[in-house]
Amino acid sequence: TPRLDAFADESVVLTQAIVNYPICSPSRAMLLTGQYPHANGVLENCNSRSEPYGVELSEEARCWSDVLSDRGYSLGYIGKWHLDSPRPPYVDSPNNTEQMAWNEWTPPHRRHGFDYWYAYGTMDRHDNPMYWTTDAPRDGAHRFPEWGPVHEADLAIDYIRNRDGTLRRADEPFALMVSMNPPHMPYGLVPDRYVDHYADLAPEDLLHRPTIPPAGERWGDYYRENIRNYYAMITGVDEQFGRILDALHDAGLEEDTLVLFSSDHGNCLGIHDEISKNNPYAESVRIPFLLRWPGHLEPRRSELLLSTPDIAPTLLDLMGFGEDVPDQVQGVNHAGYLTSGEGDEPTAQLYMKTPMGQPEWGRRGVRTHTHTLVVELVPGEPARFTLFHDAEDPFQLVDVAEEQPGLVRRLIQEELFPLLRRLEDPWLQAWEALQAE
């Protein structure tokens, strides 16, 4: 990742940033709204199974993009959106069937201020993705025979250059979100030129974590089968991100543009016997957060415990729109800390996962600088606790919850409950009901 490495040297890098609900749609909704899932309504991935429960980004939600649109910005969105629920008759897409549908068109009135649109809901044919353009109707999607990140970088470069003045208003500021799908399964859909970077490495050269299951086991074999292509995808995204940075430089916009590189979740890839995300392990919840703004943010690394809902108010305030942060935002504004290196720092980050249609149940937990605690509530069963001492056990190999019940109680009372009360999370009602039994 040479381009990201160089970009990190010019950026504020938050090494402990996490996504609080590490799965695509909830993460994206938190990023846009600055709200946690119970407030923005996106408690699951948007698909035909969650649609009856109203799982999608509300048209009435007030996103950072709505604020910038009202402030006169041109806004562009390129790539994966995944915030609208599919409805019959389902659009013609490789991942839509009568039994299960994922992909859906986003009508203009649901695009939250993005006036240039080249996007799709979700579809994982990375080598031949489909898109709706700004003016395309629901039945007007098209496929493009190019690896998604390459095509999307081409479009982002065109948007930045804006040579004919038709992609954005040339006399106004702009914000552009480029949402590349890879690295994402199926991992074999990646150009050979990126795989070639790893051609001379033996499989064992790619196995550096003690959490990787052994060969011969299901998830150990899964990791070994996919890790080379997974890294190849990362190398490809790195190259395409670098092309976008070059376009900013060539257009003379580098010094006046705030650039954020991040992700909607991580990936276990078989580690901890987990196929991917939506679990509390560090491989799943930790995300990159690299923020560059020449002349305004001093490059450095920080262990600030940033959560996904914090991004929207922080970016708006950095851009001078702190007074426009919507009242319903629940994230913490860290703009002052990022510019000065001083200020209050959170002591914990929330982790959550909810069962379909049961928002008051499921997992809640906290991640501190030293520990990860998870409490799981299932109807009719006693609460289950998991505790990792991350500072001493960074690969989360040993659950110490039974050995340290006092620490479990303290983290629940001093870190988890205050967060849940502030967010008015209905999970607390289920907890109190269980305690009363």
Coordinates of C-alpha atoms in Angstrom, one line a residue, residues 132-368:
W132 CA -27.5 3.9 -11.9
T133 CA -26.6 7.3 -13.2
T134 CA -28.0 10.6 -11.9
D135 CA -31.0 10.6 -14.3
A136 CA -31.5 6.8 -14.8
P137 CA -34.9 5.4 -13.9
R138 CA -35.3 2.3 -11.8
D139 CA -35.1 0.0 -14.8
G140 CA -32.2 1.9 -16.3
A141 CA -29.2 0.5 -14.6
H142 CA -26.2 -0.4 -16.7
R143 CA -23.2 -2.8 -16.2
F144 CA -19.7 -1.8 -16.8
P145 CA -17.0 -4.4 -17.7
E146 CA -14.2 -3.0 -15.5
W147 CA -13.0 -3.7 -12.0
G148 CA -15.2 -1.5 -9.8
P149 CA -12.5 0.5 -8.1
V150 CA -10.8 1.4 -11.4
H151 CA -14.0 2.5 -13.0
E152 CA -15.0 4.5 -9.9
A153 CA -11.6 6.2 -9.7
D154 CA -12.0 7.2 -13.4
L155 CA -15.3 8.8 -12.6
A156 CA -14.0 10.5 -9.5
I157 CA -11.1 12.0 -11.5
D158 CA -13.6 13.2 -14.1
Y159 CA -15.7 14.8 -11.3
I160 CA -12.6 16.6 -9.9
R161 CA -11.4 17.8 -13.3
N162 CA -15.0 18.8 -14.3
R163 CA -13.6 19.9 -17.7
D164 CA -16.9 20.6 -19.4
G165 CA -18.5 22.1 -16.3
T166 CA -21.4 19.7 -16.3
L167 CA -20.5 17.3 -13.5
R168 CA -20.5 20.0 -10.7
R169 CA -20.9 23.7 -10.3
A170 CA -17.5 25.1 -11.1
D171 CA -17.9 28.2 -8.9
E172 CA -19.0 26.4 -5.8
P173 CA -17.2 24.1 -3.3
F174 CA -17.8 20.3 -3.6
A175 CA -17.8 17.1 -1.6
L176 CA -17.3 13.7 -3.2
M177 CA -17.8 10.3 -1.6
V178 CA -16.2 7.3 -3.4
S179 CA -17.4 4.0 -2.0
M180 CA -15.4 1.2 -3.4
N181 CA -16.7 -2.3 -2.7
P182 CA -13.4 -4.3 -2.6
P183 CA -11.9 -5.8 -0.5
H184 CA -15.1 -7.8 -0.3
M185 CA -16.1 -11.3 -1.3
P186 CA -15.9 -12.9 -3.8
Y187 CA -12.2 -12.3 -3.5
G188 CA -11.2 -14.0 -6.8
L189 CA -12.7 -11.0 -8.7
V190 CA -9.5 -8.9 -8.8
P191 CA -7.2 -8.1 -11.7
D192 CA -4.2 -10.3 -12.1
R193 CA -1.9 -7.4 -12.0
Y194 CA -2.6 -6.9 -8.4
V195 CA -2.4 -10.6 -7.5
D196 CA 1.0 -10.6 -9.2
H197 CA 2.4 -8.5 -6.4
Y198 CA 2.1 -11.6 -4.2
A199 CA 2.9 -14.3 -6.8
D200 CA 6.3 -15.2 -5.3
L201 CA 5.1 -15.5 -1.7
A202 CA 4.3 -18.9 -0.3
P203 CA 1.0 -19.2 1.5
E204 CA 2.8 -19.4 4.9
D205 CA 4.4 -16.1 4.2
L206 CA 0.9 -14.5 4.5
L207 CA 0.1 -16.1 7.8
H208 CA 1.3 -13.9 10.6
R209 CA -1.5 -13.9 13.2
P210 CA -1.8 -16.5 15.9
T211 CA -5.6 -16.4 15.5
I212 CA -5.6 -18.0 12.0
P213 CA -7.2 -21.4 12.3
P214 CA -5.0 -24.4 11.3
A215 CA -4.9 -25.8 7.8
G216 CA -7.4 -28.6 7.3
E217 CA -10.1 -26.8 9.3
R218 CA -12.9 -25.1 7.5
W219 CA -12.0 -21.5 8.3
G220 CA -8.3 -22.1 8.3
D221 CA -8.6 -23.3 4.7
Y222 CA -10.9 -20.4 3.9
Y223 CA -8.3 -17.9 5.1
R224 CA -5.5 -19.6 3.1
E225 CA -7.6 -19.8 -0.1
N226 CA -8.5 -16.1 0.0
I227 CA -5.8 -14.1 1.8
R228 CA -3.6 -13.6 -1.4
N229 CA -6.6 -12.1 -3.3
Y230 CA -7.7 -10.1 -0.3
Y231 CA -4.3 -8.4 -0.2
A232 CA -4.4 -8.0 -3.9
M233 CA -7.7 -6.1 -3.6
I234 CA -6.2 -3.8 -1.0
T235 CA -3.2 -3.1 -3.3
G236 CA -5.7 -2.3 -6.1
V237 CA -7.7 0.1 -3.9
D238 CA -4.5 1.7 -2.9
E239 CA -3.5 2.4 -6.5
Q240 CA -6.9 3.8 -7.4
F241 CA -7.0 6.0 -4.3
G242 CA -3.6 7.3 -5.3
R243 CA -4.9 8.2 -8.7
I244 CA -7.7 10.3 -7.1
L245 CA -5.1 12.1 -4.9
D246 CA -3.1 12.8 -8.1
A247 CA -6.1 14.3 -9.7
L248 CA -6.6 16.7 -6.7
H249 CA -3.0 17.7 -6.9
D250 CA -3.1 18.3 -10.7
A251 CA -6.2 20.4 -10.4
G252 CA -4.6 22.6 -7.8
L253 CA -7.0 21.6 -5.1
E254 CA -4.8 19.6 -2.8
E255 CA -4.1 22.4 -0.3
D256 CA -7.8 23.3 0.0
T257 CA -9.4 19.8 0.2
L258 CA -10.0 17.7 3.3
V259 CA -9.6 14.0 2.4
L260 CA -10.7 11.1 4.5
F261 CA -9.9 7.5 3.9
S262 CA -11.9 5.0 6.0
S263 CA -14.1 1.9 5.7
D264 CA -17.5 0.6 6.8
H265 CA -16.1 -2.4 8.7
G266 CA -13.2 -4.8 8.9
N267 CA -13.0 -8.5 8.0
C268 CA -12.0 -11.6 9.9
L269 CA -11.6 -13.8 6.8
G270 CA -12.0 -16.9 8.9
I271 CA -10.1 -15.6 11.9
H272 CA -11.9 -16.6 15.2
D273 CA -13.9 -18.9 12.9
E274 CA -15.8 -15.9 11.6
I275 CA -16.4 -15.6 7.8
S276 CA -16.2 -11.8 7.8
K277 CA -17.7 -9.0 9.9
N278 CA -20.7 -8.4 12.3
N279 CA -18.8 -9.6 15.3
P280 CA -16.9 -7.9 18.2
Y281 CA -13.4 -8.9 17.3
A282 CA -10.8 -6.3 16.4
E283 CA -10.4 -7.6 12.9
S284 CA -14.1 -6.7 12.3
V285 CA -14.6 -3.5 14.2
R286 CA -11.4 -1.6 13.7
I287 CA -11.3 0.5 10.6
P288 CA -8.7 2.8 9.0
F289 CA -9.1 6.5 9.6
L290 CA -6.7 8.8 7.8
L291 CA -7.6 12.4 7.6
R292 CA -5.5 14.9 5.6
W293 CA -5.9 18.7 5.4
P294 CA -2.7 20.5 4.6
G295 CA -2.0 23.5 6.7
H296 CA -4.9 22.8 9.1
L297 CA -4.2 19.4 10.6
E298 CA -0.8 18.4 11.8
P299 CA 0.1 14.9 10.7
R300 CA 0.4 12.5 13.6
R301 CA -0.9 9.3 15.1
S302 CA -3.4 9.2 17.9
E303 CA -5.3 6.5 19.9
L304 CA -8.4 8.6 20.1
L305 CA -11.4 6.3 20.6
L306 CA -13.4 7.6 17.6
S307 CA -16.7 5.9 16.7
T308 CA -18.4 6.1 13.3
P309 CA -21.2 8.5 14.4
D310 CA -18.5 11.0 15.5
I311 CA -17.3 11.5 11.9
A312 CA -20.3 13.6 10.7
P313 CA -20.2 16.3 13.4
T314 CA -16.4 16.3 13.4
L315 CA -16.1 16.9 9.6
L316 CA -18.9 19.5 9.6
D317 CA -17.2 21.5 12.4
L318 CA -13.8 21.2 10.7
M319 CA -15.3 22.7 7.6
G320 CA -16.7 25.7 9.5
F321 CA -20.3 24.4 9.9
G322 CA -20.3 23.4 13.6
E323 CA -23.5 25.4 14.2
D324 CA -25.2 23.5 11.4
V325 CA -24.7 20.1 13.1
P326 CA -28.2 18.6 13.4
D327 CA -29.6 18.5 16.9
Q328 CA -30.4 14.8 16.5
V329 CA -26.7 13.9 16.0
Q330 CA -25.5 11.5 18.7
G331 CA -21.8 11.4 17.7
V332 CA -19.1 13.4 19.5
N333 CA -17.5 16.3 17.8
H334 CA -13.7 15.8 17.9
A335 CA -12.8 18.8 15.6
G336 CA -11.1 20.6 18.4
Y337 CA -9.0 17.6 19.4
L338 CA -8.0 17.0 15.8
T339 CA -6.8 20.5 15.3
S340 CA -5.1 21.1 18.6
G341 CA -4.4 17.6 20.0
E342 CA -6.1 18.6 23.2
G343 CA -9.6 18.1 24.6
D344 CA -11.8 15.5 26.2
E345 CA -11.3 12.0 24.9
P346 CA -13.9 9.2 25.2
T347 CA -13.0 6.3 27.5
A348 CA -15.1 3.7 25.6
Q349 CA -16.7 2.9 22.3
L350 CA -20.0 1.1 21.9
Y351 CA -20.3 -2.2 20.2
M352 CA -23.7 -3.6 19.2
K353 CA -25.5 -6.2 17.2
T354 CA -29.3 -6.8 17.1
P355 CA -31.4 -9.8 16.0
M356 CA -33.8 -9.2 13.1
G357 CA -36.9 -7.4 14.4
Q358 CA -35.7 -7.5 18.0
P359 CA -33.9 -4.2 18.6
E360 CA -34.1 -4.6 22.4
W361 CA -32.1 -7.9 22.4
G362 CA -28.8 -9.0 21.1
R363 CA -25.3 -7.8 21.9
R364 CA -24.1 -4.6 23.5
G365 CA -20.6 -4.0 24.7
V366 CA -17.7 -1.5 25.1
R367 CA -14.2 -1.3 23.8
T368 CA -11.7 0.7 25.9

